[in-house]
Amino acid sequence: MEYKQWNIQIWISEDEDDALTTATAVLFTPDGKRHESVGHARRNPHDRPVPGIGDELAAGRALSELAAKLIEDGAKDVAHLAGRA
């Protein structure tokens, strides 16, 4: 069995007011492909700032978008190999 390792790096930033958190997830594959997705989390102005919650939500949304892109890429590759693209 062959094992492969794909690495994902996630960068998280917050605006000055801790109201908007942005996470950028980047996947690097051994064959040189790079996929990038971004997720955001916005704090309700009436809530107290808890940066960890924004980090989790933004990172989760970035990873969810990344997963959707990978599934779409895989489906396109299958269609291409089947001669439907």
C-alpha positions as semicolon CSV with decimal commas, in nm:
position;residue;x (nm);y (nm);z (nm)
1;M;0,000;0,000;0,000
2;E;0,131;0,342;-0,090
3;Y;0,089;0,625;0,157
4;K;0,075;0,986;0,053
5;Q;0,089;1,299;0,260
6;W;-0,087;1,621;0,172
7;N;-0,021;1,922;0,388
8;I;-0,268;2,198;0,461
9;Q;-0,161;2,524;0,616
10;I;-0,416;2,761;0,767
11;W;-0,346;3,128;0,825
12;I;-0,588;3,317;1,050
13;S;-0,618;3,692;1,085
14;E;-0,856;3,918;1,272
15;D;-0,946;4,279;1,211
16;E;-0,876;4,549;1,468
17;D;-1,211;4,508;1,645
18;D;-1,202;4,125;1,652
19;A;-1,528;4,148;1,457
20;L;-1,409;3,973;1,141
21;T;-1,188;3,667;1,128
22;T;-1,043;3,544;0,801
23;A;-0,886;3,203;0,751
24;T;-0,694;3,100;0,442
25;A;-0,642;2,727;0,394
26;V;-0,380;2,618;0,142
27;L;-0,329;2,259;0,034
28;F;0,006;2,157;-0,114
29;T;0,020;1,820;-0,290
30;P;0,342;1,630;-0,362
31;D;0,291;1,672;-0,738
32;G;0,304;2,050;-0,703
33;K;-0,066;2,135;-0,703
34;R;-0,175;2,419;-0,479
35;H;-0,536;2,477;-0,379
36;E;-0,643;2,779;-0,175
37;S;-0,972;2,861;-0,005
38;V;-1,085;3,139;0,226
39;G;-1,341;3,138;0,506
40;H;-1,477;3,422;0,718
41;A;-1,648;3,456;1,053
42;R;-1,816;3,774;1,166
43;R;-1,889;3,843;1,531
44;N;-2,227;3,984;1,622
45;P;-2,163;4,335;1,759
46;H;-2,364;4,247;2,070
47;D;-2,147;3,945;2,155
48;R;-1,830;3,968;2,356
49;P;-1,512;3,892;2,161
50;V;-1,398;3,530;2,191
51;P;-1,131;3,499;1,920
52;G;-1,117;3,118;1,938
53;I;-1,476;3,090;1,814
54;G;-1,406;3,306;1,511
55;D;-1,091;3,104;1,441
56;E;-1,285;2,778;1,445
57;L;-1,567;2,906;1,227
58;A;-1,343;3,076;0,971
59;A;-1,103;2,779;0,949
60;G;-1,393;2,534;0,922
61;R;-1,548;2,737;0,641
62;A;-1,216;2,758;0,456
63;L;-1,169;2,381;0,488
64;S;-1,526;2,319;0,375
65;E;-1,470;2,529;0,064
66;L;-1,141;2,348;0,003
67;A;-1,317;2,012;0,029
68;A;-1,580;2,124;-0,224
69;K;-1,306;2,233;-0,466
70;L;-1,128;1,899;-0,435
71;I;-1,450;1,706;-0,497
72;E;-1,522;1,923;-0,802
73;D;-1,168;1,869;-0,936
74;G;-1,202;1,494;-0,889
75;A;-1,537;1,488;-1,068
76;K;-1,391;1,687;-1,360
77;D;-1,095;1,446;-1,383
78;V;-1,330;1,145;-1,390
79;A;-1,543;1,309;-1,660
80;H;-1,234;1,392;-1,864
81;L;-1,104;1,035;-1,842
82;A;-1,445;0,904;-1,939
83;G;-1,441;1,127;-2,246
84;R;-1,725;1,353;-2,135
85;A;-1,528;1,673;-2,099
